[in-house]
Each structure stands twice: as C-alpha cells, then as structure tokens.
PDB file of C-alpha atoms in Angstrom:
ATOM      1  CA  MET I   1     -28.809  -7.792  47.822  1.00 42.00           C
ATOM      2  CA  ALA I   2     -32.396  -8.186  46.651  1.00 45.00           C
ATOM      3  CA  ILE I   3     -33.675  -6.409  43.561  1.00 46.00           C
ATOM      4  CA  TRP I   4     -37.425  -6.640  43.159  1.00 48.00           C
ATOM      5  CA  LYS I   5     -38.233  -6.311  39.514  1.00 53.00           C
ATOM      6  CA  ALA I   6     -37.898  -8.561  36.506  1.00 38.00           C
ATOM      7  CA  VAL I   7     -35.149  -6.395  34.982  1.00 37.00           C
ATOM      8  CA  ASP I   8     -32.625  -9.036  36.017  1.00 41.00           C
ATOM      9  CA  GLY I   9     -34.891 -12.051  35.664  1.00 39.00           C
ATOM     10  CA  ALA I  10     -35.651 -12.055  39.376  1.00 41.00           C
ATOM     11  CA  PRO I  11     -39.264 -12.644  40.451  1.00 44.00           C
ATOM     12  CA  ASP I  12     -41.313  -9.775  41.778  1.00 50.00           C
ATOM     13  CA  THR I  13     -41.263 -10.539  45.494  1.00 57.00           C
ATOM     14  CA  SER I  14     -40.758  -8.880  48.882  1.00 64.00           C
ATOM     15  CA  VAL I  15     -38.704  -9.109  52.039  1.00 80.00           C
ATOM     16  CA  THR I  16     -40.053 -10.823  55.111  1.00 84.00           C
ATOM     17  CA  GLU I  17     -38.080  -9.136  57.902  1.00 92.00           C
ATOM     18  CA  PRO I  18     -38.800  -5.667  59.342  1.00 95.00           C
ATOM     19  CA  THR I  19     -37.040  -2.873  57.462  1.00 97.00           C
ATOM     20  CA  ALA I  20     -36.098   0.789  57.394  1.00 98.00           C
ATOM     21  CA  VAL I  21     -37.294   2.298  54.104  1.00 98.00           C
ATOM     22  CA  THR I  22     -36.423   5.311  52.003  1.00 98.00           C
ATOM     23  CA  ILE I  23     -38.342   6.338  48.868  1.00 97.00           C
ATOM     24  CA  GLY I  24     -37.376   8.406  45.835  1.00 95.00           C
ATOM     25  CA  ASN I  25     -36.447   8.464  42.165  1.00 95.00           C
ATOM     26  CA  PHE I  26     -32.747   8.435  43.121  1.00 97.00           C
ATOM     27  CA  ASP I  27     -31.569   9.313  39.598  1.00 96.00           C
ATOM     28  CA  GLY I  28     -27.815   9.770  39.838  1.00 97.00           C
ATOM     29  CA  VAL I  29     -27.674   8.687  43.497  1.00 98.00           C
ATOM     30  CA  HIS I  30     -26.011  12.010  44.279  1.00 97.00           C
ATOM     31  CA  ARG I  31     -24.665  13.177  47.628  1.00 97.00           C
ATOM     32  CA  GLY I  32     -28.131  14.186  48.813  1.00 96.00           C
ATOM     33  CA  HIS I  33     -29.424  10.694  48.101  1.00 97.00           C
ATOM     34  CA  GLN I  34     -26.365   9.283  49.845  1.00 97.00           C
ATOM     35  CA  SER I  35     -27.158  11.279  52.984  1.00 96.00           C
ATOM     36  CA  LEU I  36     -30.737   9.998  52.821  1.00 97.00           C
ATOM     37  CA  LEU I  37     -29.511   6.413  52.670  1.00 98.00           C
ATOM     38  CA  ALA I  38     -27.210   7.061  55.624  1.00 97.00           C
ATOM     39  CA  ALA I  39     -30.118   8.483  57.640  1.00 97.00           C
ATOM     40  CA  THR I  40     -32.217   5.445  56.781  1.00 98.00           C
ATOM     41  CA  ARG I  41     -29.510   3.055  57.966  1.00 98.00           C
ATOM     42  CA  ALA I  42     -29.210   5.076  61.175  1.00 98.00           C
ATOM     43  CA  ALA I  43     -32.969   4.883  61.688  1.00 97.00           C
ATOM     44  CA  GLY I  44     -32.670   1.103  61.473  1.00 96.00           C
ATOM     45  CA  GLY I  45     -30.278   1.137  64.399  1.00 95.00           C
ATOM     46  CA  GLY I  46     -28.282  -1.751  63.006  1.00 92.00           C
ATOM     47  CA  GLU I  47     -31.258  -4.065  63.477  1.00 95.00           C
ATOM     48  CA  LEU I  48     -33.394  -3.341  60.397  1.00 97.00           C
ATOM     49  CA  ALA I  49     -32.495  -4.060  56.785  1.00 96.00           C
ATOM     50  CA  THR I  50     -32.320  -0.897  54.661  1.00 96.00           C
ATOM     51  CA  VAL I  51     -34.660  -0.801  51.643  1.00 96.00           C
ATOM     52  CA  ALA I  52     -34.519   1.827  48.878  1.00 96.00           C
ATOM     53  CA  ILE I  53     -37.750   2.135  46.885  1.00 95.00           C
ATOM     54  CA  THR I  54     -37.305   3.697  43.448  1.00 95.00           C
ATOM     55  CA  PHE I  55     -39.381   4.124  40.300  1.00 92.00           C
ATOM     56  CA  ASP I  56     -38.887   3.102  36.682  1.00 91.00           C
ATOM     57  CA  PRO I  57     -39.717   4.729  34.369  1.00 90.00           C
ATOM     58  CA  HIS I  58     -39.580   8.249  35.790  1.00 90.00           C
ATOM     59  CA  PRO I  59     -43.173   9.415  36.504  1.00 89.00           C
ATOM     60  CA  VAL I  60     -42.805  12.376  34.120  1.00 90.00           C
ATOM     61  CA  ALA I  61     -42.044   9.925  31.294  1.00 90.00           C
ATOM     62  CA  ILE I  62     -45.538   8.456  31.771  1.00 90.00           C
ATOM     63  CA  PHE I  63     -47.542  11.674  31.822  1.00 91.00           C
ATOM     64  CA  ALA I  64     -45.411  14.007  29.685  1.00 91.00           C
ATOM     65  CA  PRO I  65     -42.878  11.992  27.663  1.00 90.00           C
ATOM     66  CA  ASP I  66     -41.666  15.064  25.788  1.00 90.00           C
ATOM     67  CA  ARG I  67     -40.633  16.635  29.114  1.00 92.00           C
ATOM     68  CA  ALA I  68     -39.049  13.545  30.653  1.00 93.00           C
ATOM     69  CA  PRO I  69     -35.724  14.476  32.290  1.00 95.00           C
ATOM     70  CA  LYS I  70     -32.491  13.149  30.833  1.00 96.00           C
ATOM     71  CA  ARG I  71     -31.291  10.104  32.766  1.00 96.00           C
ATOM     72  CA  LEU I  72     -28.136  10.530  34.839  1.00 97.00           C
ATOM     73  CA  THR I  73     -27.669   6.771  35.155  1.00 95.00           C
ATOM     74  CA  THR I  74     -29.094   3.593  33.736  1.00 93.00           C
ATOM     75  CA  LEU I  75     -31.449   1.675  36.005  1.00 93.00           C
ATOM     76  CA  GLU I  76     -28.801  -0.996  36.495  1.00 92.00           C
ATOM     77  CA  ARG I  77     -26.224   1.605  37.536  1.00 95.00           C
ATOM     78  CA  ARG I  78     -28.733   3.262  39.868  1.00 96.00           C
ATOM     79  CA  ILE I  79     -29.314  -0.061  41.611  1.00 95.00           C
ATOM     80  CA  GLU I  80     -25.564  -0.634  41.886  1.00 95.00           C
ATOM     81  CA  LEU I  81     -25.006   2.812  43.411  1.00 97.00           C
ATOM     82  CA  LEU I  82     -27.890   2.425  45.870  1.00 96.00           C
ATOM     83  CA  HIS I  83     -26.292  -0.795  47.031  1.00 95.00           C
ATOM     84  CA  GLN I  84     -22.849   0.826  47.312  1.00 96.00           C
ATOM     85  CA  HIS I  85     -24.242   3.614  49.476  1.00 97.00           C
ATOM     86  CA  GLY I  86     -26.075   1.507  52.010  1.00 96.00           C
ATOM     87  CA  ALA I  87     -29.193  -0.191  50.621  1.00 96.00           C
ATOM     88  CA  ASP I  88     -29.507  -3.862  51.529  1.00 94.00           C
ATOM     89  CA  HIS I  89     -32.463  -4.221  49.156  1.00 93.00           C
ATOM     90  CA  VAL I  90     -33.765  -2.174  46.233  1.00 93.00           C
ATOM     91  CA  ARG I  91     -37.439  -2.257  45.297  1.00 93.00           C
ATOM     92  CA  VAL I  92     -37.941  -1.009  41.734  1.00 92.00           C
ATOM     93  CA  LEU I  93     -41.576  -0.007  41.262  1.00 91.00           C
ATOM     94  CA  ASP I  94     -42.811  -0.366  37.687  1.00 89.00           C
ATOM     95  CA  PHE I  95     -44.449   3.038  37.602  1.00 90.00           C
ATOM     96  CA  SER I  96     -47.709   3.310  35.658  1.00 90.00           C
ATOM     97  CA  ARG I  97     -50.852   5.416  35.450  1.00 92.00           C
ATOM     98  CA  GLU I  98     -52.592   2.831  37.595  1.00 92.00           C
ATOM     99  CA  MET I  99     -50.000   3.207  40.334  1.00 92.00           C
ATOM    100  CA  ALA I 100     -50.201   6.993  40.039  1.00 93.00           C
ATOM    101  CA  ALA I 101     -53.893   6.747  40.907  1.00 94.00           C
ATOM    102  CA  TRP I 102     -53.246   5.017  44.225  1.00 95.00           C
ATOM    103  CA  SER I 103     -54.192   7.060  47.262  1.00 97.00           C
ATOM    104  CA  PRO I 104     -51.396   7.813  49.755  1.00 97.00           C
ATOM    105  CA  GLU I 105     -52.815   5.192  52.123  1.00 97.00           C
ATOM    106  CA  GLU I 106     -53.015   2.589  49.360  1.00 96.00           C
ATOM    107  CA  PHE I 107     -49.357   3.222  48.468  1.00 96.00           C
ATOM    108  CA  VAL I 108     -48.367   2.788  52.107  1.00 97.00           C
ATOM    109  CA  GLU I 109     -50.361  -0.412  52.530  1.00 95.00           C
ATOM    110  CA  ARG I 110     -49.371  -2.055  49.231  1.00 93.00           C
ATOM    111  CA  VAL I 111     -45.694  -1.129  49.165  1.00 93.00           C
ATOM    112  CA  VAL I 112     -44.371   0.188  52.456  1.00 95.00           C
ATOM    113  CA  LEU I 113     -46.196  -2.370  54.610  1.00 95.00           C
ATOM    114  CA  ASP I 114     -47.119  -5.429  52.522  1.00 91.00           C
ATOM    115  CA  GLN I 115     -43.870  -5.575  50.571  1.00 89.00           C
ATOM    116  CA  CYS I 116     -41.362  -3.966  52.936  1.00 93.00           C
ATOM    117  CA  HIS I 117     -42.736  -4.500  56.470  1.00 94.00           C
ATOM    118  CA  ALA I 118     -41.413  -1.058  57.347  1.00 97.00           C
ATOM    119  CA  ARG I 119     -40.751  -0.019  60.909  1.00 98.00           C
ATOM    120  CA  ALA I 120     -39.132   3.266  59.898  1.00 98.00           C
ATOM    121  CA  VAL I 121     -39.582   5.418  56.774  1.00 98.00           C
ATOM    122  CA  ILE I 122     -37.178   8.244  55.909  1.00 98.00           C
ATOM    123  CA  VAL I 123     -37.826  10.619  52.991  1.00 98.00           C
ATOM    124  CA  GLY I 124     -36.271  13.787  51.649  1.00 95.00           C
ATOM    125  CA  SER I 125     -37.795  17.144  52.514  1.00 92.00           C
ATOM    126  CA  GLY I 126     -40.696  18.017  50.237  1.00 92.00           C
ATOM    127  CA  PHE I 127     -41.391  14.353  49.397  1.00 95.00           C
ATOM    128  CA  ARG I 128     -44.835  13.795  47.841  1.00 95.00           C
ATOM    129  CA  TYR I 129     -46.608  10.571  46.948  1.00 95.00           C
ATOM    130  CA  GLY I 130     -49.984   9.117  46.036  1.00 94.00           C
ATOM    131  CA  SER I 131     -52.684  10.342  43.673  1.00 94.00           C
ATOM    132  CA  ARG I 132     -52.160  13.955  42.596  1.00 92.00           C
ATOM    133  CA  ALA I 133     -49.193  14.103  44.998  1.00 93.00           C
ATOM    134  CA  THR I 134     -51.555  14.483  47.944  1.00 96.00           C
ATOM    135  CA  GLY I 135     -49.307  12.481  50.267  1.00 97.00           C
ATOM    136  CA  SER I 136     -46.784  14.366  52.398  1.00 97.00           C
ATOM    137  CA  ILE I 137     -44.687  13.806  55.499  1.00 97.00           C
ATOM    138  CA  GLU I 138     -47.784  14.623  57.536  1.00 97.00           C
ATOM    139  CA  THR I 139     -49.930  11.911  55.910  1.00 98.00           C
ATOM    140  CA  LEU I 140     -46.982   9.509  56.096  1.00 98.00           C
ATOM    141  CA  ALA I 141     -46.570  10.160  59.827  1.00 98.00           C
ATOM    142  CA  ALA I 142     -50.312   9.661  60.346  1.00 98.00           C
ATOM    143  CA  SER I 143     -50.138   6.312  58.536  1.00 98.00           C
ATOM    144  CA  GLY I 144     -47.163   5.418  60.705  1.00 98.00           C
ATOM    145  CA  GLU I 145     -49.099   6.053  63.885  1.00 97.00           C
ATOM    146  CA  GLN I 146     -51.866   3.805  62.590  1.00 97.00           C
ATOM    147  CA  HIS I 147     -49.661   0.981  61.312  1.00 97.00           C
ATOM    148  CA  GLY I 148     -46.735   1.028  63.707  1.00 97.00           C
ATOM    149  CA  PHE I 149     -43.840   2.688  61.884  1.00 98.00           C
ATOM    150  CA  THR I 150     -42.015   5.960  62.396  1.00 98.00           C
ATOM    151  CA  ALA I 151     -41.740   8.556  59.645  1.00 98.00           C
ATOM    152  CA  ALA I 152     -39.272  11.403  59.280  1.00 97.00           C
ATOM    153  CA  GLU I 153     -37.933  13.701  56.603  1.00 96.00           C
ATOM    154  CA  VAL I 154     -34.384  14.957  56.241  1.00 94.00           C
ATOM    155  CA  ASP I 155     -32.899  17.839  54.289  1.00 91.00           C
ATOM    156  CA  LEU I 156     -30.690  16.659  51.453  1.00 89.00           C
ATOM    157  CA  ALA I 157     -27.146  17.818  52.109  1.00 82.00           C
ATOM    158  CA  GLY I 158     -26.055  20.722  49.945  1.00 82.00           C
ATOM    159  CA  ASP I 159     -23.658  23.592  49.360  1.00 78.00           C
ATOM    160  CA  GLY I 160     -26.145  26.364  49.987  1.00 79.00           C
ATOM    161  CA  ASP I 161     -28.983  24.661  48.122  1.00 78.00           C
ATOM    162  CA  ALA I 162     -30.108  21.086  48.595  1.00 83.00           C
ATOM    163  CA  PHE I 163     -28.425  18.666  46.238  1.00 94.00           C
ATOM    164  CA  SER I 164     -30.779  17.478  43.506  1.00 95.00           C
ATOM    165  CA  SER I 165     -30.811  15.542  40.246  1.00 96.00           C
ATOM    166  CA  THR I 166     -32.084  18.694  38.542  1.00 95.00           C
ATOM    167  CA  ARG I 167     -28.956  20.597  39.585  1.00 96.00           C
ATOM    168  CA  VAL I 168     -26.775  17.810  38.195  1.00 97.00           C
ATOM    169  CA  ARG I 169     -28.625  17.887  34.862  1.00 97.00           C
ATOM    170  CA  GLU I 170     -28.244  21.654  34.671  1.00 97.00           C
ATOM    171  CA  ALA I 171     -24.508  21.385  35.315  1.00 97.00           C
ATOM    172  CA  VAL I 172     -24.054  18.636  32.723  1.00 98.00           C
ATOM    173  CA  ALA I 173     -26.126  20.507  30.122  1.00 97.00           C
ATOM    174  CA  GLY I 174     -23.910  23.562  30.638  1.00 97.00           C
ATOM    175  CA  GLY I 175     -20.703  21.569  30.318  1.00 97.00           C
ATOM    176  CA  ASP I 176     -19.783  22.205  33.957  1.00 98.00           C
ATOM    177  CA  VAL I 177     -18.821  18.608  34.650  1.00 98.00           C
ATOM    178  CA  GLU I 178     -16.768  19.626  37.692  1.00 97.00           C
ATOM    179  CA  ARG I 179     -19.862  21.075  39.394  1.00 96.00           C
ATOM    180  CA  ALA I 180     -21.793  17.944  38.463  1.00 97.00           C
ATOM    181  CA  ALA I 181     -19.082  15.846  40.109  1.00 97.00           C
ATOM    182  CA  ARG I 182     -19.257  17.920  43.304  1.00 96.00           C
ATOM    183  CA  ILE I 183     -22.980  17.215  43.603  1.00 97.00           C
ATOM    184  CA  LEU I 184     -22.725  13.559  42.603  1.00 97.00           C
ATOM    185  CA  GLY I 185     -19.687  12.805  44.743  1.00 97.00           C
ATOM    186  CA  ARG I 186     -18.045  11.232  41.677  1.00 98.00           C
ATOM    187  CA  PRO I 187     -17.603  12.154  37.992  1.00 98.00           C
ATOM    188  CA  HIS I 188     -20.650  12.199  35.760  1.00 98.00           C
ATOM    189  CA  GLU I 189     -20.466   9.265  33.383  1.00 97.00           C
ATOM    190  CA  VAL I 190     -21.808   7.984  30.072  1.00 97.00           C
ATOM    191  CA  THR I 191     -21.879   4.273  29.319  1.00 96.00           C
ATOM    192  CA  GLY I 192     -22.237   2.598  25.928  1.00 94.00           C
ATOM    193  CA  THR I 193     -21.003  -0.025  23.521  1.00 95.00           C
ATOM    194  CA  VAL I 194     -18.024   0.932  21.370  1.00 95.00           C
ATOM    195  CA  VAL I 195     -18.830   0.973  17.652  1.00 92.00           C
ATOM    196  CA  ALA I 196     -16.624   1.207  14.577  1.00 84.00           C
ATOM    197  CA  GLY I 197     -16.078   4.785  13.458  1.00 72.00           C
ATOM    198  CA  ASP I 198     -14.569   6.294  10.322  1.00 66.00           C
ATOM    199  CA  ARG I 199     -11.019   5.535  11.657  1.00 64.00           C
ATOM    200  CA  ARG I 200      -9.863   9.101  10.991  1.00 64.00           C
ATOM    201  CA  GLY I 201      -8.515   9.307  14.533  1.00 63.00           C
ATOM    202  CA  ARG I 202      -6.293   6.282  13.988  1.00 64.00           C
ATOM    203  CA  GLU I 203      -5.028   7.730  10.714  1.00 64.00           C
ATOM    204  CA  LEU I 204      -4.106  10.936  12.544  1.00 70.00           C
ATOM    205  CA  GLY I 205      -2.331   9.075  15.364  1.00 71.00           C
ATOM    206  CA  PHE I 206      -5.187   9.317  17.888  1.00 87.00           C
ATOM    207  CA  PRO I 207      -7.278   6.106  17.751  1.00 91.00           C
ATOM    208  CA  THR I 208     -10.588   6.589  19.544  1.00 93.00           C
ATOM    209  CA  ALA I 209     -13.265   4.469  21.139  1.00 94.00           C
ATOM    210  CA  ASN I 210     -16.583   5.704  19.714  1.00 94.00           C
ATOM    211  CA  VAL I 211     -19.771   5.495  21.789  1.00 93.00           C
ATOM    212  CA  PRO I 212     -23.043   6.654  20.163  1.00 89.00           C
ATOM    213  CA  VAL I 213     -24.989   9.208  22.178  1.00 86.00           C
ATOM    214  CA  ASP I 214     -28.189   7.943  23.788  1.00 86.00           C
ATOM    215  CA  ASP I 215     -30.740  10.751  23.520  1.00 88.00           C
ATOM    216  CA  THR I 216     -32.401   9.676  26.768  1.00 92.00           C
ATOM    217  CA  CYS I 217     -29.185  10.199  28.760  1.00 94.00           C
ATOM    218  CA  ALA I 218     -27.641  13.386  30.113  1.00 97.00           C
ATOM    219  CA  VAL I 219     -24.627  14.027  27.873  1.00 97.00           C
ATOM    220  CA  PRO I 220     -22.418  17.145  28.095  1.00 97.00           C
ATOM    221  CA  PRO I 221     -22.541  19.629  25.195  1.00 96.00           C
ATOM    222  CA  ASP I 222     -20.216  19.414  22.208  1.00 95.00           C
ATOM    223  CA  GLY I 223     -16.597  20.005  23.089  1.00 96.00           C
ATOM    224  CA  VAL I 224     -13.425  18.344  24.323  1.00 97.00           C
ATOM    225  CA  TYR I 225     -13.085  16.965  27.850  1.00 98.00           C
ATOM    226  CA  ALA I 226     -10.506  15.416  30.145  1.00 98.00           C
ATOM    227  CA  THR I 227     -11.933  12.022  31.019  1.00 98.00           C
ATOM    228  CA  ARG I 228     -11.238   8.532  32.230  1.00 98.00           C
ATOM    229  CA  VAL I 229     -12.367   5.498  30.257  1.00 98.00           C
ATOM    230  CA  VAL I 230     -13.466   2.585  32.417  1.00 98.00           C
ATOM    231  CA  LEU I 231     -12.933  -0.780  30.720  1.00 97.00           C
ATOM    232  CA  PRO I 232     -15.198  -3.808  31.282  1.00 95.00           C
ATOM    233  CA  ASP I 233     -12.746  -5.183  33.862  1.00 96.00           C
ATOM    234  CA  GLY I 234     -12.911  -1.945  35.879  1.00 95.00           C
ATOM    235  CA  THR I 235      -9.549  -0.543  34.739  1.00 97.00           C
ATOM    236  CA  ARG I 236      -9.597   3.284  34.536  1.00 97.00           C
ATOM    237  CA  LEU I 237      -7.469   4.868  31.834  1.00 98.00           C
ATOM    238  CA  PRO I 238      -6.788   8.604  31.300  1.00 98.00           C
ATOM    239  CA  ALA I 239      -8.288   9.972  28.095  1.00 98.00           C
ATOM    240  CA  ALA I 240      -9.199  13.012  26.024  1.00 98.00           C
ATOM    241  CA  THR I 241     -12.783  12.845  24.793  1.00 97.00           C
ATOM    242  CA  SER I 242     -14.577  14.841  22.125  1.00 95.00           C
ATOM    243  CA  ILE I 243     -18.339  15.100  21.850  1.00 95.00           C
ATOM    244  CA  GLY I 244     -19.903  16.224  18.601  1.00 89.00           C
ATOM    245  CA  THR I 245     -20.281  15.438  14.930  1.00 78.00           C
ATOM    246  CA  ASN I 246     -16.735  15.962  13.583  1.00 71.00           C
ATOM    247  CA  PRO I 247     -17.323  19.436  12.067  1.00 55.00           C
ATOM    248  CA  THR I 248     -13.877  19.557  10.432  1.00 52.00           C
ATOM    249  CA  PHE I 249     -14.951  16.641   8.237  1.00 52.00           C
ATOM    250  CA  GLU I 250     -18.387  18.158   7.466  1.00 57.00           C
ATOM    251  CA  GLY I 251     -19.996  16.215  10.269  1.00 50.00           C
ATOM    252  CA  VAL I 252     -21.384  12.740  10.763  1.00 54.00           C
ATOM    253  CA  ALA I 253     -24.884  11.472  11.395  1.00 54.00           C
ATOM    254  CA  GLY I 254     -25.585  11.685  15.123  1.00 68.00           C
ATOM    255  CA  ARG I 255     -23.422  12.892  17.984  1.00 82.00           C
ATOM    256  CA  ARG I 256     -20.578  10.740  19.237  1.00 88.00           C
ATOM    257  CA  VAL I 257     -18.548  10.421  22.388  1.00 94.00           C
ATOM    258  CA  GLU I 258     -15.044   9.711  21.033  1.00 95.00           C
ATOM    259  CA  SER I 259     -12.298   8.928  23.541  1.00 96.00           C
ATOM    260  CA  TYR I 260      -8.571   8.741  22.888  1.00 96.00           C
ATOM    261  CA  VAL I 261      -6.880   6.829  25.711  1.00 97.00           C
ATOM    262  CA  LEU I 262      -3.653   8.714  26.338  1.00 97.00           C
ATOM    263  CA  ASP I 263      -0.537   7.088  24.909  1.00 94.00           C
ATOM    264  CA  ARG I 264      -2.368   3.899  23.893  1.00 93.00           C
ATOM    265  CA  ASP I 265      -2.797   2.618  20.346  1.00 88.00           C
ATOM    266  CA  ASP I 266      -3.072  -1.073  21.235  1.00 91.00           C
ATOM    267  CA  LEU I 267      -6.622  -1.216  22.575  1.00 91.00           C
ATOM    268  CA  ASP I 268      -9.282  -3.173  20.674  1.00 89.00           C
ATOM    269  CA  LEU I 269     -12.553  -2.121  22.276  1.00 93.00           C
ATOM    270  CA  TYR I 270     -15.034  -2.708  19.431  1.00 93.00           C
ATOM    271  CA  GLY I 271     -18.164  -4.290  20.891  1.00 95.00           C
ATOM    272  CA  ALA I 272     -17.056  -3.668  24.481  1.00 96.00           C
ATOM    273  CA  THR I 273     -19.212  -1.723  26.931  1.00 96.00           C
ATOM    274  CA  VAL I 274     -17.199   1.125  28.417  1.00 97.00           C
ATOM    275  CA  THR I 275     -17.918   4.026  30.741  1.00 97.00           C
ATOM    276  CA  VAL I 276     -16.567   7.534  30.142  1.00 98.00           C
ATOM    277  CA  GLU I 277     -16.094   9.592  33.333  1.00 98.00           C
ATOM    278  CA  PHE I 278     -16.031  13.367  32.733  1.00 98.00           C
ATOM    279  CA  VAL I 279     -13.427  15.208  34.805  1.00 98.00           C
ATOM    280  CA  ALA I 280     -13.043  18.650  33.184  1.00 98.00           C
ATOM    281  CA  ARG I 281     -14.143  20.574  30.094  1.00 98.00           C
ATOM    282  CA  LEU I 282     -11.168  21.686  27.989  1.00 98.00           C
ATOM    283  CA  ARG I 283     -12.702  23.640  25.110  1.00 96.00           C
ATOM    284  CA  ALA I 284     -15.637  24.024  22.743  1.00 94.00           C
ATOM    285  CA  MET I 285     -15.871  22.142  19.463  1.00 90.00           C
ATOM    286  CA  VAL I 286     -14.291  23.984  16.518  1.00 86.00           C
ATOM    287  CA  ALA I 287     -14.146  23.290  12.777  1.00 82.00           C
ATOM    288  CA  TYR I 288     -10.557  23.635  11.534  1.00 81.00           C
ATOM    289  CA  THR I 289      -9.694  24.775   8.001  1.00 79.00           C
ATOM    290  CA  THR I 290      -6.699  22.466   7.598  1.00 83.00           C
ATOM    291  CA  LEU I 291      -5.804  18.974   8.741  1.00 85.00           C
ATOM    292  CA  GLU I 292      -2.514  20.261  10.136  1.00 88.00           C
ATOM    293  CA  ALA I 293      -4.302  22.749  12.394  1.00 87.00           C
ATOM    294  CA  LEU I 294      -6.578  20.000  13.680  1.00 87.00           C
ATOM    295  CA  VAL I 295      -3.658  17.693  14.495  1.00 88.00           C
ATOM    296  CA  GLU I 296      -1.824  20.490  16.302  1.00 92.00           C
ATOM    297  CA  GLN I 297      -4.927  21.156  18.379  1.00 92.00           C
ATOM    298  CA  MET I 298      -5.342  17.449  19.165  1.00 93.00           C
ATOM    299  CA  HIS I 299      -1.786  17.375  20.541  1.00 94.00           C
ATOM    300  CA  ARG I 300      -2.649  20.374  22.741  1.00 96.00           C
ATOM    301  CA  ASP I 301      -5.859  18.674  23.856  1.00 96.00           C
ATOM    302  CA  VAL I 302      -3.924  15.593  24.934  1.00 97.00           C
ATOM    303  CA  GLU I 303      -1.515  17.662  27.023  1.00 97.00           C
ATOM    304  CA  ASP I 304      -4.361  19.710  28.510  1.00 98.00           C
ATOM    305  CA  ALA I 305      -6.197  16.511  29.402  1.00 98.00           C
ATOM    306  CA  ARG I 306      -3.060  15.085  30.979  1.00 98.00           C
ATOM    307  CA  ALA I 307      -2.630  18.204  33.113  1.00 98.00           C
ATOM    308  CA  ALA I 308      -6.294  18.319  34.150  1.00 98.00           C
ATOM    309  CA  LEU I 309      -6.291  14.654  35.176  1.00 98.00           C
ATOM    310  CA  ALA I 310      -3.023  15.076  37.095  1.00 96.00           C
ATOM    311  CA  SER I 311      -4.442  17.982  39.101  1.00 86.00           C
TER     312      SER I 311
END
C-alpha cells in the first residue's frame, strides 16, 4: 500500500498506473465511506488500482480553527481503515490556504490526473471541491469528458439519513456510543499512551489504565462505559471505563479515560499505547459521599459491563 505524505517518512510521490479514485475527508471511515470505497473498486472493474484521496488537516481547521470538528480517528488510523476497506493507495493532501485557492480544474489536473492518472472518479453525493467550493459533480464530469475519465457520485448508505462523520460526532458527544457504532460499523475508539495515575483504583481493588483525554479527539461525555481495551499486540480485553475527573476525590486536573480490565490485576501497561473501544454507556458520573458507596457502585459497574459485553 502506498501512502503519499511524509507522515511516515515516505517521499511525496505518485502512482504510475491508471487508477479509480475517490475523494473525501474520510474521518472515521464510517459505513458510508466504506460503501464509497466499494463503489470505487467496482468502477475499477478489477483492472484499476483504487486510490483514496484525503486531507490533513481538516479544511475547517485552516480557516476556522475554533470550529474544527473533533477527530474520530488519528490520521494513521484513518489510513489503516481506508486500506482495510479497499484502498490500494492513500494520497494524503497537506491541505493549506494555497490549495484551497486552486480552481476545480487545477485540482483535477494537479491531483486527479498528474498524481493519480485517474480513469474513474467516484465521490459522495454533494461533494464539492476547488476554490470557494465551486466544483461539483457537474464540473467533475465535464473535466472527465475533456481528460478521459468517468465521474459519478453515489449516495452514502444510511438508515434513513446518509451516514456522515457529523452524525457520529453527535452520537459520541451525546454518549450514545451504540448509535456511533452502528454508523461506523465498529465501536468508536480512543487511543492514547497509558500514564501513571493516583493509584486509587489499585488501592480499591480496581487497577486502571489511565489515558489522558486529547482535546482534539471525539471523546464521550463523563460517565461509565462498557468497553474493550486493545493492547499493543492486538489482544482485546473486556473492561469497565470511566471518563471524568474523579469527582468523589474532589477531581483531578484534566479529564481521564480510566479502564479497569475485568478480573485482571496483573497488567503493567504504563507507557503502552492502547485503544479503548466503547460498547455501551452504563451510567453518568456521580460523586459519592463515602468510599464504601463508591466501591459498591464500582462492583455494580463491573457486573453491568460484563453483561453489556456479553450481550
């Protein structure tokens, strides 16, 4: 698989063979994106390599940083998912104000043709590109007639409404991680490096792996969740995860994602990069008046998490 951007040390280059291309932000690589990739592979007829063109950073982050959407995945994870769902190559465009000023025809010539040698281009319905978003499926089809490629748009699969990254963010922000999973086709996840905490969980019999919250990422609201913790070797372990600032202990600086792997007190994950997959929301975060009440609730949380994961 080719990745065209220096994020992995690879040179900025291009493919040489004819390709079928799809274009989008692809944040989350949800089921709509997956259907778009499938349509692109079909357009290639088994003879053209499939190329996914994506942007980093998100265009909104360039023009209105304070309104930039929360990321559903890291760039590296996005690339991995695009590959898993059918892309032979991923072209990561280093989005900038200069690129935003390109006309639709300049974008087609510089990227779609010069770098990808496209013979077919498939985009989602409503796709816009070029300066001031003046490019549409109509201008793309006109460029195709001139340069020798076909262009088509497809509706993103949905459950009444088209699947979208915005819908996933709304679900995550509301704590509805099950709805987010239905749109994504997999659980929503948060990845980070485990840091040392205050060890209160271990003292109470529930040692946790603590991952600081990245403010640029979409993280569910404070509460307790049934989750799975994915270790660096890919092992998935059932867990109960709390998100918040430990209100019973008068809070800590910054929110944390704290995961107790069920029935395990032998894991040493400090410094390891883990992924937390959110399966179900169990309850809101509550400050307890006594330590005993907190421990009783933690035992209930563990059993609720076990039941949710089993179902």
